[in-house]
Each structure stands twice: as structure tokens, then as C-alpha cells.
Coordinates of C-alpha atoms in Angstrom, one line a residue:
X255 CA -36.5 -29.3 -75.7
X256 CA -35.5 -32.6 -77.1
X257 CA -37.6 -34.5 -75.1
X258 CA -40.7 -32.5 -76.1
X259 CA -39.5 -33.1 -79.6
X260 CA -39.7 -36.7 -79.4
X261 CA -43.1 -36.8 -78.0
X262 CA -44.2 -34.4 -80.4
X263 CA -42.8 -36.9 -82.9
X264 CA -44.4 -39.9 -81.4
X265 CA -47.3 -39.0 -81.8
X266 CA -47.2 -37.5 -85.2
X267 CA -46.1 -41.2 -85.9
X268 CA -48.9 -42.9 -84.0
X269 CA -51.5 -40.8 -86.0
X270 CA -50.0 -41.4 -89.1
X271 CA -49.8 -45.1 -88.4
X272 CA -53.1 -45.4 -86.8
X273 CA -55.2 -43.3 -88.7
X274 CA -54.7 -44.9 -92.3
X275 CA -55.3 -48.4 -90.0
X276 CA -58.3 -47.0 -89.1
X277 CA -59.4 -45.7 -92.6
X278 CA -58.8 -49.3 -94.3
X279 CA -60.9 -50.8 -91.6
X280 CA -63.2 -48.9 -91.9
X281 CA -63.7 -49.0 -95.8
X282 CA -62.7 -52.7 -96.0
X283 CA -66.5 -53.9 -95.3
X284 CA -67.4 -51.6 -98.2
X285 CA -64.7 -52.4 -100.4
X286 CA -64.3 -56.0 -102.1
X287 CA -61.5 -57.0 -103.4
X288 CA -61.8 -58.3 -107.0
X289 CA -59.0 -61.2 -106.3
X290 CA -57.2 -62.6 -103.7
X291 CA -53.7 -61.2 -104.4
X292 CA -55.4 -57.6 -103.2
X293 CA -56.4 -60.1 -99.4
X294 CA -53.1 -61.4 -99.6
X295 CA -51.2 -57.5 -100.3
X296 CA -52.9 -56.5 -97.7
X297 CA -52.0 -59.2 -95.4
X298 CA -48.7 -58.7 -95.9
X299 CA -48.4 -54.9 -95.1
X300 CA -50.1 -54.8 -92.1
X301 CA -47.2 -57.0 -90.5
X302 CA -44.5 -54.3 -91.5
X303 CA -46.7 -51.9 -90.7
X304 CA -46.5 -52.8 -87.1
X305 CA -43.1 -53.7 -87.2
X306 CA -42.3 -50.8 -87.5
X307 CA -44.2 -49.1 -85.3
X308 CA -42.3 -51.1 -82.7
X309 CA -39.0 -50.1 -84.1
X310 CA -40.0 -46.7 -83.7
X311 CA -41.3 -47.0 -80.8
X312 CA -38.3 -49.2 -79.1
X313 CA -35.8 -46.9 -80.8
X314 CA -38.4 -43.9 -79.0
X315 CA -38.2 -45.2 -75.7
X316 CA -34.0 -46.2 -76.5
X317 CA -33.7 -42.4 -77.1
X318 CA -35.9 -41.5 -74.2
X319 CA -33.7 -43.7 -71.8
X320 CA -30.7 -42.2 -72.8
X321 CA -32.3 -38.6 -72.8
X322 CA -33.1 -39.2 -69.1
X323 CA -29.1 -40.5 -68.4
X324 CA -28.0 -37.9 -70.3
X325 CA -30.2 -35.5 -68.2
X326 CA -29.2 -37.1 -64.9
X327 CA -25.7 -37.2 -65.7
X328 CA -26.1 -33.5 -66.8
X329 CA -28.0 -32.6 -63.8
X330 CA -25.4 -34.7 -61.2
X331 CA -22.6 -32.7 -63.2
X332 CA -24.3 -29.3 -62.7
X333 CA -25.1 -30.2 -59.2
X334 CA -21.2 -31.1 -58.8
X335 CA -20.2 -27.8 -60.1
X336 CA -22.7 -25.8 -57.6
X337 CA -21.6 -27.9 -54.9
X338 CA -17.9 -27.4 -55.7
X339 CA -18.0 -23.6 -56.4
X340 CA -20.6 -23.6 -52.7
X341 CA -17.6 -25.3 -51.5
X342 CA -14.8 -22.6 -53.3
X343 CA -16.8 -20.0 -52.1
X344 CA -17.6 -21.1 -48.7
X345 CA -13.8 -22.1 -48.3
X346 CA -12.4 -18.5 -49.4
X347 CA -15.2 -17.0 -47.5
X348 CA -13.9 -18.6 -44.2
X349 CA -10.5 -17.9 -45.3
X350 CA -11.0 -14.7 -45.4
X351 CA -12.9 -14.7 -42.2
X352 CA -10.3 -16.1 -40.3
X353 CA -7.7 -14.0 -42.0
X354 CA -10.3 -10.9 -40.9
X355 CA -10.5 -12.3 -37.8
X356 CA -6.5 -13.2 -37.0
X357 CA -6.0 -9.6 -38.5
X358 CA -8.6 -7.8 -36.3
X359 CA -7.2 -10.0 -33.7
X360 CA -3.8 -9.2 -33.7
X361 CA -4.9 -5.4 -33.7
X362 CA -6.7 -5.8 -31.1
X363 CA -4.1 -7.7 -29.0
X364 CA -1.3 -4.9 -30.0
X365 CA -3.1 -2.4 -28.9
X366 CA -4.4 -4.4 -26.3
X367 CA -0.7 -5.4 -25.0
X368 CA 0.1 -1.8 -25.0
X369 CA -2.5 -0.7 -23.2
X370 CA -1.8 -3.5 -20.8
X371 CA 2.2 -2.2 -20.7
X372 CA 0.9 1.5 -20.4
X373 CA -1.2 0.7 -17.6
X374 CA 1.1 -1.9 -16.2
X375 CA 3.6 1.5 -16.3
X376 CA 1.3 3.6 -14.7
X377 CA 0.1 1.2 -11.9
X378 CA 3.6 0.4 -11.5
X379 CA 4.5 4.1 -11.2
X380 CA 1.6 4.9 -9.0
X381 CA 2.3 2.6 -6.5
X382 CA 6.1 3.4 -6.5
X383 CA 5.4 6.9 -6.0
X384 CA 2.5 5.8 -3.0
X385 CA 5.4 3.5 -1.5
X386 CA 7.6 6.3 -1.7
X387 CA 5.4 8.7 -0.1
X388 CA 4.6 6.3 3.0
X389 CA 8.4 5.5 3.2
X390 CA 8.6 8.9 3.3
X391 CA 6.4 9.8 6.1
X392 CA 7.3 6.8 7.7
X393 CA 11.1 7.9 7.6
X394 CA 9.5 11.3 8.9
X395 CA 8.3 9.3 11.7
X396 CA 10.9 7.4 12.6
X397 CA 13.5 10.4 12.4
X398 CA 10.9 12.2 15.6
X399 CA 10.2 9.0 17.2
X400 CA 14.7 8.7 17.3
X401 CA 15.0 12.3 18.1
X402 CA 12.4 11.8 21.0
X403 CA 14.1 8.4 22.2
X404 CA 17.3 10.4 22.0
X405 CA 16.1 13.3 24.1
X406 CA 14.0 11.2 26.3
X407 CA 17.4 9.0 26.6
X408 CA 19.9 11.7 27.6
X409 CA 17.1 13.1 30.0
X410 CA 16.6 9.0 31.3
X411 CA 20.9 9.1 31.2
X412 CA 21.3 12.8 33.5
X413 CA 18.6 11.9 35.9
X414 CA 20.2 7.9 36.3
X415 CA 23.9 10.1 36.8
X416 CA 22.0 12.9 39.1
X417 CA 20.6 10.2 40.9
X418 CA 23.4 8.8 41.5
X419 CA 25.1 11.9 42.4
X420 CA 22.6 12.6 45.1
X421 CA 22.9 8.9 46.3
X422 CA 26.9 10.1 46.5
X423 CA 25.7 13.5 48.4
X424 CA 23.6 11.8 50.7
X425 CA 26.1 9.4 51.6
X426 CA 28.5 12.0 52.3
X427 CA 26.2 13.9 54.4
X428 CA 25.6 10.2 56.5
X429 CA 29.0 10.1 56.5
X430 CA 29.3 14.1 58.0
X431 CA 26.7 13.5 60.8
X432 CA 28.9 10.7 62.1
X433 CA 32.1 12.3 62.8
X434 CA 33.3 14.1 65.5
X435 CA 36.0 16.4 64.3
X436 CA 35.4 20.2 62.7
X437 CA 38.5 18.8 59.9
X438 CA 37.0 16.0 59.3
X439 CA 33.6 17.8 58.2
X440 CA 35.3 20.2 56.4
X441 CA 36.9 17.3 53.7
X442 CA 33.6 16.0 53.7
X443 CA 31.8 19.1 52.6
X444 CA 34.6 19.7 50.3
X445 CA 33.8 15.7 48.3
X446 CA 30.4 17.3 48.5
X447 CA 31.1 20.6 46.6
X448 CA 33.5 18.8 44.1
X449 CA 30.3 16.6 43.4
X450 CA 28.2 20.0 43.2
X451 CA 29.6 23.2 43.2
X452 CA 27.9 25.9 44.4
X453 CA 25.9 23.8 46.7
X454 CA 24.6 26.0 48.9
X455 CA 23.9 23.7 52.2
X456 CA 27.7 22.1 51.8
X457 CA 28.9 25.4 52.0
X458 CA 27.0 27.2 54.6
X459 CA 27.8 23.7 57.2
X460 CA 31.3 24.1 56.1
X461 CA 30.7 27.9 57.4
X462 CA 29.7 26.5 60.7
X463 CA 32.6 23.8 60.6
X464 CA 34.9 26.6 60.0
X465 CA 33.7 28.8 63.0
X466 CA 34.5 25.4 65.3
X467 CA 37.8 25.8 64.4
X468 CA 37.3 29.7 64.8
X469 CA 38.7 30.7 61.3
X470 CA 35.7 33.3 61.1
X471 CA 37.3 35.2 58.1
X472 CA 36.9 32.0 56.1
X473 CA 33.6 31.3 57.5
X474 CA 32.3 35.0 56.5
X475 CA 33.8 34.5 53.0
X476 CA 32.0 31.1 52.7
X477 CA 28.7 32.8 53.8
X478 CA 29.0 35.9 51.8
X479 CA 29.3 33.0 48.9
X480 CA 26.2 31.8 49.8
X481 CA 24.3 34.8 50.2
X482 CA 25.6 36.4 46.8
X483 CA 23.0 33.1 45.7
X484 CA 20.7 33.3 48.1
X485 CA 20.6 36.7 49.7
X486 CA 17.4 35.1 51.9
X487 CA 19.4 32.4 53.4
X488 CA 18.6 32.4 56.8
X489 CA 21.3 30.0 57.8
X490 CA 23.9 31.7 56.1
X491 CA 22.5 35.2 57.8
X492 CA 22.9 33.4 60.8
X493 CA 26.7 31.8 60.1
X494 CA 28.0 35.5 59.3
X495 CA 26.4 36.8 62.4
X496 CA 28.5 34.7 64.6
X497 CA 31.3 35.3 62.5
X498 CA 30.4 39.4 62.8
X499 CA 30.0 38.4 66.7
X500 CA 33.0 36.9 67.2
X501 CA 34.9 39.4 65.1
X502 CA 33.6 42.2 67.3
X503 CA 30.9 44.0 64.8
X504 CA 28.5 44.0 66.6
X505 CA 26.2 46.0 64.6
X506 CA 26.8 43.9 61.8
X507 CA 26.1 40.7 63.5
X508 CA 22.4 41.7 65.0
X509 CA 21.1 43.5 62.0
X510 CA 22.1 39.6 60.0
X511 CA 20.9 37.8 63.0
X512 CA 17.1 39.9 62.8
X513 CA 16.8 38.7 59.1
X514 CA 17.9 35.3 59.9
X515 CA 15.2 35.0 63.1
X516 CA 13.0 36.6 60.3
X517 CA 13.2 33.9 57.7
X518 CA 13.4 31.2 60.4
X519 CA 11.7 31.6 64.1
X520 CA 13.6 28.7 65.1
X521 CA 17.2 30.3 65.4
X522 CA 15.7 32.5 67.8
X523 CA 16.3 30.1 70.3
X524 CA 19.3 29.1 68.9
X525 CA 20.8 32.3 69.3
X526 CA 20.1 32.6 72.4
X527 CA 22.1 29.5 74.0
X528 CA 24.9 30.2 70.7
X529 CA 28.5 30.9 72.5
X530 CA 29.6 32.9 69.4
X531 CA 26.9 35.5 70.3
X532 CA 28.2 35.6 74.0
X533 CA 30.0 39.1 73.3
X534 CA 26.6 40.2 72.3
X535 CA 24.9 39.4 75.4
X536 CA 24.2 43.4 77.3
X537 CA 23.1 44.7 73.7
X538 CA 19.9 46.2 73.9
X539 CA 18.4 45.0 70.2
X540 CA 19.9 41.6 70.5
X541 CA 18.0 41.0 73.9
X542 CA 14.7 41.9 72.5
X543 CA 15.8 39.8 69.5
X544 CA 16.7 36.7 71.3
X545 CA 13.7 37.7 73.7
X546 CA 11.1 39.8 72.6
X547 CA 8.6 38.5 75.2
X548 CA 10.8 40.0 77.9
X549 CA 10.9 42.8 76.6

């Protein structure tokens, strides 16, 4: 506004100056001056005329100069305070941001860092309970896998001990073949049933020992022993029927000696050439045992 009010002025000026110039000029060739104090008056005013039209218009362009400062200065100032309250707002928006973000942040971690401890829990539980359950049927395992070595160990342990109890037996029954006395036999057959009682074999050769030394009571309990196990034991059949023979039943004897020659041909023979069965030699059934052929 002010600057359009001094131009507006200006030029209200310049047409007031210039326009009465104009007139006299133009009505001077027309108008005579009587005298020449009218040249000289005239002469005069159009100096201070112009003088101060050039006051005017230095003080004009003076005011005009310090209009524009006044304006630049005003403008730099507004421009300051638009630039400072940019940089107020632009500082309390990015405050504010950052505390958004260090808030939203520090949610987000918490409940971040407790879902991180619950699953940290839970994986940790899960795999405590998945070790437990392998140590479990590991230890399930293990607990069969000792039973088993423990069986299979005893079993390992009685056969290494009945193996060396039949390395002991057959020993004693290398030992029997080689000597020459009925006595002798006897104690050996005896170490053999105090290895093994009830051994069947010792104690139906310890019969036959016995009937060397012709204790045929004790050789008829020994095979009765025998057959109470083994009622099919043709060597015991055939022990008690020389001990029947040699006690005089006769009867007794061949009806033992027929069920030993029928579980083992062999004794046939045997019985034949036996001097316990000498008593029996004349007896009708044992002829056709010992010799059926004959017969």
C-alpha cells in the first residue's frame, strides 16, 4: 500500500508540475510581456520550479529505497519466523516421532521378550520332556538288554560249570576203565555220583562192580534205583537179572533178562557166555532166549 501511494503521488506531482510548464509554453508565444521584470519573474521561477521537482523526486526515490529495505528486512524477518517455527515444528514433530517410535518400540520389545521367555519355556520344556521320554525308553532298554545279559550270563556261567563237570565225569570214567579192582571202581563211581547224583550210568556200572564182589543184595538195590528212573533201562534189567540169577529166582531173572534182550539185541549174546546166569543154563525160556535160532 505505501508504495502504491507514493507512485500515485509522483505522478500527481509530475502532472502538476508539468502541466502548468506546458500551459506557459504554450501561451508564452501568444502572450507579450509588457516589461522585462514579467521575462525576468518568470526566469526566476522556473529554476525553483525544477528544484523542486528534484527534491521531490530525490526525497521519492530516498523513501522508495528505504520502502524496499524496509520490505526486505520485513520479508527476511517473516521468512526467519517461518523458517524457525518449520524448524519448532519439524523438531517437536520428530520428537514426538521418536518418542512414538521408542514407546511403540519398547512395547513391542516387552512383549516381544516375553514371548521369547514363553517360548524359550516351552521349547525348553518340550525338549526336557522328549529327553525324558528317550531316557526313558532308553532306561527301558537297557534294564532288558541287563536282564538278558544277566540270563544269558548265568546260562553262559551253568553251562562253563556243567562243562566242567562233565570234563570231571569223563575223567573219572578214563580213570574207571583203567583199573583193575571191583573196589577201586566202586570209589570211582561213587566221585561220580557225588558230582551227579542220580546218574543213572554211574550207578548201574557200580551194579556190575558190586556183583564182582558178589554183594548182589546191594547190586539189586542199586538197579531197582535205576529202574524206579528208567523203568526201560536195559542194562539195569540186565544187572538185576544176574543179581535174581545168582540169588536163585530164577523166574525173576529171565522175565528181566527178556526185557533187557528186548531193548538191546546185543546182551543176547552177552548172556549167553554171562557166569551169573550159569544157574540158569537147563531153563527152557532162557535157552530160547539166549538162543532163539536153536530153538
Amino acid at each position: 500500500m505505501s508504495l502504491l501511494f507514493l507512485l500515485l503521488r509522483t505522478l500527481l506531482l509530475t502532472a502538476f508540475l508539468v502541466i502548468p510548464s506546458l500551459a506557459m509554453s504554450e501561451e508564452q508565444p501568444a502572450v507579450t510581456q509588457p516589461n522585462s521584470e514579467k521575462k525576468l519573474e518568470g526566469v526566476l521561477e522556473r529554476p525553483l520550479m525544477e528544484r523542486y521537482v528534484l527534491d521531490e523526486l530525490k526525497a521519492l526515490r530516498i523513501e522508495q529505497q528505504d520502502l524496499e529495505r524496509r520490505m526486505v528486512i520485513e520479508i527476511t524477518d517473516r521468512e526467519l519466523a517461518v523458517a524457525d517455527k518449520s524448524m519448532n515444528y519439524a523438531n517437536v514433530t520428530v520428537t514426538y516421532f521418536f518418542y512414538f517410535i521408542a514407546g511403540a518400540a519398547s512395547l513391542f520389545a516387552f512383549v516381544g521378550w516375553q514371548s521369547l521367555r514363553e517360548l524359550r519355556d516351552n521349547t525348553k520344556k518340550a525338549a526336557d520332556q522328549q529327553l525324558q521320554s528317550i531316557a526313558d525308553q532308553y532306561e527301558k532298554k537297557f534294564q532288558r538288554l541287563e536282564q538278558d545279559l544277566k540270563r544269558k550270563t548265568r546260562i553262559i556261567a551253568q553251562n562253563n560249570k556243567e562243562i566242567e563237570t562233565i570234563n570231571e565225569i569223563h575223567n573219572l570214567w578214563l580213570r574207571s576203565q583203567g583199573l583193575q579192582t571191583p573196589e577201586q571202581k566202586i570209589e570211582v563211581y561213587d566221585d561220580i555220583l557225588k558230582i551227579r547224583p542220580g546218574d543213572l550210568e554211574a550207578l548201574t556200572y557200580k551194579a556190575d562192580a558190586v556183583m564182582e564182589i558178589r554183594e548182589y543184595h546191594w547190586a539189586l538195590s542199586l538197579c531197582n534205583r535205576v529202574l524206579e528212573l528208567d523203568s526201560s533201562n536195559a542194562h539195569a534189567l540186565y544187572q538185576r537179572a544176574c543179581a535174581y540169577a545168582c540169588l536163585g529166582s530164577e523166574e525173576l531173572a529171565i522175565n528181566d533178562l527178556e526185557q533187557a534182550v528186548s531193548g538191546s539185541a546185543s546182551l543176547r549174546e552177552l548172556a549167553a557166555e554171562d557166569p551169573d546166569f550159569e544157574s540158569l543154563h537147563g531153563n527152557e525160556r532162557f535157552e530160547i532166549l539166549i538162543d532163539p535160532n536153536d530153538s
